[in-house]
């Protein structure tokens, strides 16, 4: 085990990101919110969302009581929307189970929705001054390289060893140390092209001594992402309103408002597809199937118009290929607004919680789908 705490703390005092908005106080709610937003999201991307979210929902009680649509609208564009739903559930549990205070033990904190061991430890160390080790992606990478750990970091045994190492290396000033090791991983010991010559640990880093900084952590070859395909319906009524459909709380884009979707056979969204098949082709049979499926499900008499060019959106576990279909409502009959179907004026639609591809479609509507 290589002692690194003192060196890291000295480096952090001079080079750390002390100006980050969530480092300006020790408020548990603000620290927790930042930790949730920074899961799977880069710091610069999270900053504006963090500021808007705090301004609108400044404490546990406000988040717990907010309409889900409001929470998702504030989160819209940040991705990984289960984080937003879990965040609201966590706030509700903090209010009802813990009297409006973030629990002060690791065992209790990890029972909150969306709060894992590292997230809980980061909040406890910074808010309550506890000696709690973290193991986020940045900290894990620093430990793997400094100790030349060649095992797959995703394997359970490796994770257990890394937690043991992290706990042993974390000093009493866990708050400062945790921020220091995060910043070193984010600024110096980066995933690609680590800046070893600027690293305060360069003289004690085993990976650097072995000339293997770029090779660690080891990566396991990933299988190609499966592809899924769908059509999005952009239908406008006689008053110029756009129809949106609320997604189920679970699954893809859970709880968000979306353009109605369908597969080329009129079935559920999205279907698996491959390069050898062409489920997004514009053919009379496809148009007829889509029109019948949407008319039946939405209760509308539709006329499909243009099909725009194929677009793509990448998820963690698959790639979505989609085309946007323009349509108009025939006659005066329109679908009634309901809990899951609602007509919006274009400007109002953009204020809702929308998936990124749908937001892009609506913003670009004046120039095509």
C-alpha positions as a printed NumPy array, in Angstrom:
array([[  0.   ,   0.   ,   0.   ],
       [  1.409,   3.371,  -1.093],
       [  0.579,   6.315,   1.22 ],
       [ -0.753,   9.162,  -0.908],
       [ -2.993,  11.266,   1.35 ],
       [ -0.521,  13.942,   2.463],
       [  0.82 ,  14.472,  -1.043],
       [ -2.685,  14.668,  -2.502],
       [ -3.868,  17.153,   0.108],
       [ -0.865,  19.41 ,  -0.545],
       [ -1.518,  19.256,  -4.296],
       [ -5.24 ,  19.917,  -3.82 ],
       [ -4.581,  23.011,  -1.713],
       [ -2.849,  24.611,  -4.703],
       [ -4.521,  23.018,  -7.725],
       [ -7.944,  21.75 ,  -6.643],
       [-11.264,  22.893,  -8.099],
       [-12.252,  24.944,  -5.074],
       [-14.662,  27.068,  -7.111],
       [-17.116,  24.286,  -7.921],
       [-20.573,  25.447,  -6.769],
       [-21.241,  22.37 ,  -4.616],
       [-17.987,  22.934,  -2.721],
       [-19.036,  26.291,  -1.331],
       [-20.736,  24.868,   1.778],
       [-21.357,  21.632,   3.666],
       [-25.138,  21.491,   3.2  ],
       [-26.11 ,  17.779,   2.906],
       [-28.891,  18.405,   0.377],
       [-26.66 ,  20.381,  -1.96 ],
       [-23.795,  17.899,  -1.617],
       [-26.106,  14.945,  -2.246],
       [-27.705,  16.609,  -5.282],
       [-24.286,  17.24 ,  -6.81 ],
       [-23.233,  13.631,  -6.232],
       [-26.4  ,  12.359,  -7.948],
       [-25.999,  14.694, -10.919],
       [-22.325,  13.812, -11.333],
       [-23.12 ,  10.138, -11.74 ],
       [-22.563,   9.529, -15.47 ],
       [-22.283,  13.289, -16.155],
       [-19.281,  15.569, -16.643],
       [-18.794,  18.496, -14.255],
       [-19.226,  21.233, -16.869],
       [-22.425,  19.636, -18.163],
       [-23.864,  19.343, -14.666],
       [-23.169,  22.929, -13.512],
       [-26.113,  24.732, -15.182],
       [-28.548,  21.963, -14.232],
       [-27.351,  22.072, -10.649],
       [-27.916,  25.826, -10.416],
       [-31.399,  25.689, -11.971],
       [-32.446,  22.701,  -9.891],
       [-31.352,  24.316,  -6.628],
       [-33.071,  27.571,  -7.465],
       [-36.352,  25.78 ,  -8.173],
       [-36.151,  23.079,  -5.484],
       [-33.759,  24.325,  -2.788],
       [-34.279,  21.674,  -0.101],
       [-35.503,  18.169,   0.693],
       [-39.065,  19.316,   1.35 ],
       [-39.379,  21.205,  -1.941],
       [-38.098,  18.275,  -3.981],
       [-40.234,  15.771,  -2.096],
       [-43.423,  17.763,  -2.725],
       [-42.781,  18.821,  -6.337],
       [-44.834,  17.34 ,  -9.204],
       [-42.833,  14.69 , -11.008],
       [-43.248,  16.565, -14.296],
       [-41.523,  19.558, -12.706],
       [-38.604,  17.443, -11.509],
       [-38.162,  15.783, -14.891],
       [-38.427,  19.111, -16.73 ],
       [-35.587,  20.488, -14.609],
       [-33.579,  17.325, -15.366],
       [-34.458,  17.245, -19.065],
       [-31.324,  16.964, -21.2  ],
       [-29.116,  15.671, -18.386],
       [-29.922,  12.05 , -19.236],
       [-30.187,   8.912, -17.116],
       [-33.628,   9.96 , -15.909],
       [-33.877,   7.202, -13.331],
       [-31.561,   9.439, -11.305],
       [-34.213,  12.162, -11.206],
       [-37.001,   9.778, -10.233],
       [-34.81 ,   8.176,  -7.57 ],
       [-33.744,  11.607,  -6.331],
       [-37.328,  12.579,  -5.661],
       [-38.035,   9.271,  -3.966],
       [-34.911,   9.729,  -1.838],
       [-36.035,  13.225,  -0.826],
       [-39.426,  11.869,   0.149],
       [-37.783,   9.227,   2.325],
       [-35.459,  11.777,   3.93 ],
       [-38.544,  13.804,   4.874],
       [-40.702,  10.913,   6.055],
       [-38.116,   8.516,   7.531],
       [-35.329,  10.807,   8.698],
       [-37.098,  13.982,   9.751],
       [-35.805,  16.056,   6.841],
       [-32.126,  15.316,   7.524],
       [-29.757,  13.179,   5.456],
       [-29.074,  10.059,   7.571],
       [-25.774,  10.211,   9.457],
       [-24.703,   6.581,   9.078],
       [-23.483,   4.759,   5.995],
       [-25.863,   1.868,   6.676],
       [-28.892,   4.154,   6.675],
       [-27.749,   6.405,   3.822],
       [-27.362,   3.55 ,   1.325],
       [-31.008,   2.578,   1.835],
       [-32.074,   5.747,   0.008],
       [-33.05 ,   5.243,  -3.654],
       [-30.166,   5.955,  -6.02 ],
       [-27.611,   6.272,  -3.223],
       [-24.748,   3.794,  -3.398],
       [-21.83 ,   3.361,  -1.051],
       [-19.559,   5.941,  -2.688],
       [-22.291,   8.584,  -2.968],
       [-23.301,   8.069,   0.663],
       [-19.677,   8.211,   1.818],
       [-18.997,  11.439,  -0.077],
       [-21.95 ,  13.177,   1.586],
       [-21.136,  11.846,   5.053],
       [-17.492,  12.888,   4.777],
       [-18.249,  16.409,   3.579],
       [-21.468,  17.184,   5.454],
       [-20.731,  15.461,   8.759],
       [-16.923,  15.285,   8.811],
       [-16.849,  11.493,   8.94 ],
       [-13.879,   9.391,   7.834],
       [-15.564,   7.734,   4.868],
       [-13.782,   6.461,   1.76 ],
       [-15.159,   7.02 ,  -1.73 ],
       [-14.597,   4.977,  -4.869],
       [-16.005,   6.879,  -7.806],
       [-14.519,   6.478, -11.294],
       [-11.812,   9.091, -10.707],
       [-10.695,   7.733,  -7.33 ],
       [-10.744,   4.172,  -8.635],
       [ -8.514,   5.078, -11.586],
       [ -5.956,   6.804,  -9.339],
       [ -5.77 ,   3.796,  -7.033],
       [ -5.515,   1.317,  -9.898],
       [ -2.647,   3.183, -11.555],
       [ -0.743,   4.129,  -8.417],
       [ -0.819,   0.492,  -7.26 ],
       [ -0.58 ,  -1.079, -10.772],
       [ -3.699,  -3.202, -10.277],
       [ -4.103,  -5.305, -13.406],
       [ -7.351,  -7.099, -12.529],
       [-10.636,  -6.212, -14.199],
       [-12.111,  -3.432, -12.   ],
       [-15.635,  -4.646, -12.732],
       [-15.019,  -8.026, -11.098],
       [-16.411,  -8.284,  -7.586],
       [-13.153,  -9.43 ,  -6.007],
       [-11.293,  -6.457,  -7.526],
       [-13.939,  -4.06 ,  -6.299],
       [-13.656,  -5.461,  -2.79 ],
       [ -9.882,  -5.051,  -2.853],
       [-10.205,  -1.48 ,  -4.11 ],
       [-12.644,  -0.641,  -1.311],
       [-10.24 ,  -2.097,   1.23 ],
       [ -7.408,  -0.043,  -0.255],
       [ -9.511,   3.133,  -0.4  ],
       [-10.585,   2.741,   3.223],
       [ -7.017,   2.167,   4.413],
       [ -5.659,   5.209,   2.525],
       [ -8.381,   7.675,   3.522],
       [ -7.184,   9.947,   6.358],
       [ -9.214,  11.648,   9.063],
       [ -9.643,  14.646,   6.759],
       [-11.743,  12.553,   4.404],
       [-13.597,  15.613,   3.106],
       [-10.446,  17.205,   1.69 ],
       [ -8.865,  13.917,   0.628],
       [-11.959,  12.743,  -1.261],
       [-12.094,  15.987,  -3.2  ],
       [ -8.352,  15.797,  -3.856],
       [ -8.415,  12.288,  -5.301],
       [-11.464,  13.134,  -7.409],
       [ -9.742,  16.2  ,  -8.815],
       [ -6.511,  14.343,  -9.508],
       [ -8.449,  11.763, -11.516],
       [-10.449,  14.418, -13.351],
       [ -7.586,  16.797, -14.15 ],
       [ -4.359,  14.767, -14.221],
       [ -4.907,  11.   , -14.037],
       [ -7.438,  11.104, -16.854],
       [ -8.837,   8.021, -18.617],
       [ -6.903,   8.779, -21.793],
       [ -3.591,  10.598, -22.103],
       [ -2.864,  10.971, -18.376],
       [ -0.611,  13.93 , -17.596],
       [  1.946,  11.942, -15.633],
       [  4.624,  14.635, -15.656],
       [  2.238,  16.977, -13.797],
       [  1.114,  14.353, -11.29 ],
       [  2.182,  14.761,  -7.646],
       [  2.264,  10.961,  -7.332],
       [  4.541,  10.393, -10.32 ],
       [  7.5  ,   9.27 ,  -8.204],
       [  5.483,   6.653,  -6.336],
       [  3.094,   5.491,  -9.064],
       [  3.748,   1.862,  -9.966],
       [  1.969,   2.076, -13.323],
       [  4.16 ,   5.012, -14.35 ],
       [  7.301,   3.21 , -13.172],
       [  6.315,   0.244, -15.321],
       [  5.439,   2.424, -18.309],
       [  1.84 ,   1.203, -18.154],
       [ -0.169,   4.284, -17.225],
       [ -1.991,   4.229, -20.551],
       [ -2.743,   0.5  , -20.233],
       [ -4.496,   0.726, -16.869],
       [ -7.224,   0.284, -15.842],
       [ -7.623,  -2.787, -18.029],
       [-10.578,  -2.762, -20.36 ],
       [-12.555,  -5.768, -21.444],
       [-13.63 ,  -5.818, -25.079],
       [-17.275,  -4.869, -25.288],
       [-19.755,  -6.461, -27.641],
       [-21.248,  -4.072, -30.214],
       [-24.31 ,  -2.28 , -28.944],
       [-27.586,  -3.715, -30.227],
       [-29.641,  -1.419, -32.415],
       [-33.291,  -0.588, -31.901],
       [-35.522,   1.208, -34.355],
       [-38.652,   3.32 , -34.086],
       [-40.715,   6.021, -35.772],
       [-41.67 ,   9.228, -33.93 ],
       [-44.979,  10.897, -34.765],
       [-45.018,  14.685, -35.075],
       [-48.731,  15.397, -35.464],
       [-50.183,  18.901, -35.418],
       [-53.868,  19.634, -34.814],
       [-56.002,  22.337, -36.403],
       [-54.82 ,  24.849, -33.764],
       [-51.134,  24.185, -34.351],
       [-50.678,  22.13 , -31.187],
       [-48.341,  19.136, -30.921],
       [-49.39 ,  15.85 , -29.332],
       [-47.073,  14.427, -26.655],
       [-47.367,  11.119, -24.859],
       [-46.117,  10.475, -21.328],
       [-43.791,   7.492, -21.027],
       [-44.324,   4.908, -18.268],
       [-42.294,   5.584, -15.114],
       [-40.102,   2.541, -15.73 ],
       [-38.055,   1.805, -18.812],
       [-36.701,   4.091, -21.521],
       [-37.23 ,   7.804, -20.77 ],
       [-39.415,   6.9  , -17.81 ],
       [-41.874,   9.64 , -16.882],
       [-40.871,  11.985, -19.727],
       [-43.148,  13.476, -22.357],
       [-42.323,  12.109, -25.784],
       [-43.616,  12.103, -29.339],
       [-45.803,   9.009, -29.852],
       [-43.724,   6.115, -31.145],
       [-44.264,   2.959, -33.112],
       [-42.308,   0.291, -34.923],
       [-42.61 ,  -0.283, -38.662],
       [-45.072,  -3.119, -38.044],
       [-47.171,  -0.937, -35.759],
       [-45.898,  -2.75 , -32.693],
       [-44.272,  -1.558, -29.48 ],
       [-41.321,   0.819, -29.337],
       [-38.519,   0.131, -29.894],
       [-37.872,  -3.056, -31.851],
       [-34.531,  -4.761, -32.321],
       [-33.069,  -4.193, -35.755],
       [-29.869,  -4.935, -37.603],
       [-27.902,  -3.705, -40.573],
       [-29.294,  -6.569, -42.649],
       [-32.876,  -5.406, -42.091],
       [-34.455,  -2.101, -43.037],
       [-37.313,  -1.515, -40.585],
       [-37.133,   2.263, -41.126],
       [-37.784,   2.14 , -44.867],
       [-40.394,   4.471, -46.285],
       [-42.753,   2.155, -48.143],
       [-46.539,   2.203, -48.657],
       [-46.875,  -0.834, -46.401],
       [-44.895,   0.817, -43.595],
       [-46.93 ,   4.033, -43.86 ],
       [-50.186,   2.097, -43.813],
       [-49.083,   0.119, -40.754],
       [-47.958,   3.215, -38.867],
       [-51.096,   5.166, -39.717],
       [-53.348,   2.328, -38.595],
       [-51.417,   1.779, -35.358],
       [-51.327,   5.438, -34.344],
       [-54.935,   6.126, -35.375],
       [-56.134,   3.168, -33.327],
       [-54.058,   3.933, -30.231],
       [-54.468,   7.714, -30.229],
       [-58.074,   7.896, -31.397],
       [-57.177,  10.21 , -34.282],
       [-57.97 ,  10.275, -37.978],
       [-54.456,  10.853, -39.304],
       [-52.877,  11.546, -42.645],
       [-49.163,  10.83 , -42.734],
       [-47.046,  13.283, -44.685],
       [-43.256,  13.445, -44.865],
       [-40.793,  10.98 , -43.331],
       [-37.557,  12.703, -42.428],
       [-34.073,  11.245, -42.7  ],
       [-32.916,   8.64 , -40.197],
       [-31.295,   9.902, -36.995],
       [-29.493,   8.171, -34.128],
       [-29.308,   8.462, -30.37 ],
       [-26.872,   6.444, -28.258],
       [-27.897,   4.952, -24.933],
       [-25.611,   3.151, -22.512],
       [-26.719,  -0.303, -23.616],
       [-28.052,   0.182, -27.147],
       [-28.243,   2.538, -30.089],
       [-31.585,   3.95 , -31.185],
       [-32.227,   4.578, -34.866],
       [-35.345,   6.589, -35.607],
       [-37.232,   8.619, -38.191],
       [-39.687,  11.415, -37.57 ],
       [-43.048,  11.222, -39.33 ],
       [-45.029,  14.395, -40.02 ],
       [-48.793,  14.021, -39.919],
       [-51.943,  16.091, -39.723],
       [-55.336,  15.457, -38.214],
       [-58.161,  15.025, -40.704],
       [-61.466,  16.641, -39.831],
       [-62.214,  18.346, -36.569],
       [-61.821,  15.358, -34.231],
       [-58.756,  15.42 , -32.022],
       [-57.565,  13.195, -29.207],
       [-58.697,  14.357, -25.774],
       [-55.992,  15.339, -23.326],
       [-55.485,  12.741, -20.637],
       [-52.945,  11.66 , -18.055],
       [-50.756,  10.197, -20.794],
       [-51.761,  12.178, -23.916],
       [-51.682,  15.945, -24.059],
       [-51.693,  18.681, -26.686],
       [-49.108,  21.431, -26.278],
       [-48.344,  24.604, -28.093],
       [-44.775,  24.247, -29.441],
       [-43.265,  26.76 , -26.987],
       [-45.   ,  25.07 , -24.043],
       [-43.892,  21.631, -25.203],
       [-40.265,  22.695, -24.886],
       [-40.762,  23.523, -21.197],
       [-41.665,  19.915, -20.382],
       [-39.381,  17.047, -19.449],
       [-38.409,  15.765, -22.893],
       [-35.885,  13.194, -24.129],
       [-32.969,  14.832, -25.915],
       [-33.915,  13.557, -29.418],
       [-37.479,  14.818, -29.015],
       [-36.296,  18.213, -27.787],
       [-34.004,  18.409, -30.814],
       [-36.869,  17.514, -33.172],
       [-39.141,  20.185, -31.732],
       [-36.426,  22.852, -31.754],
       [-35.576,  22.077, -35.381],
       [-39.213,  21.852, -36.446],
       [-39.125,  25.086, -38.46 ],
       [-36.447,  23.573, -40.665],
       [-37.795,  20.047, -40.751],
       [-38.019,  17.245, -38.235]])
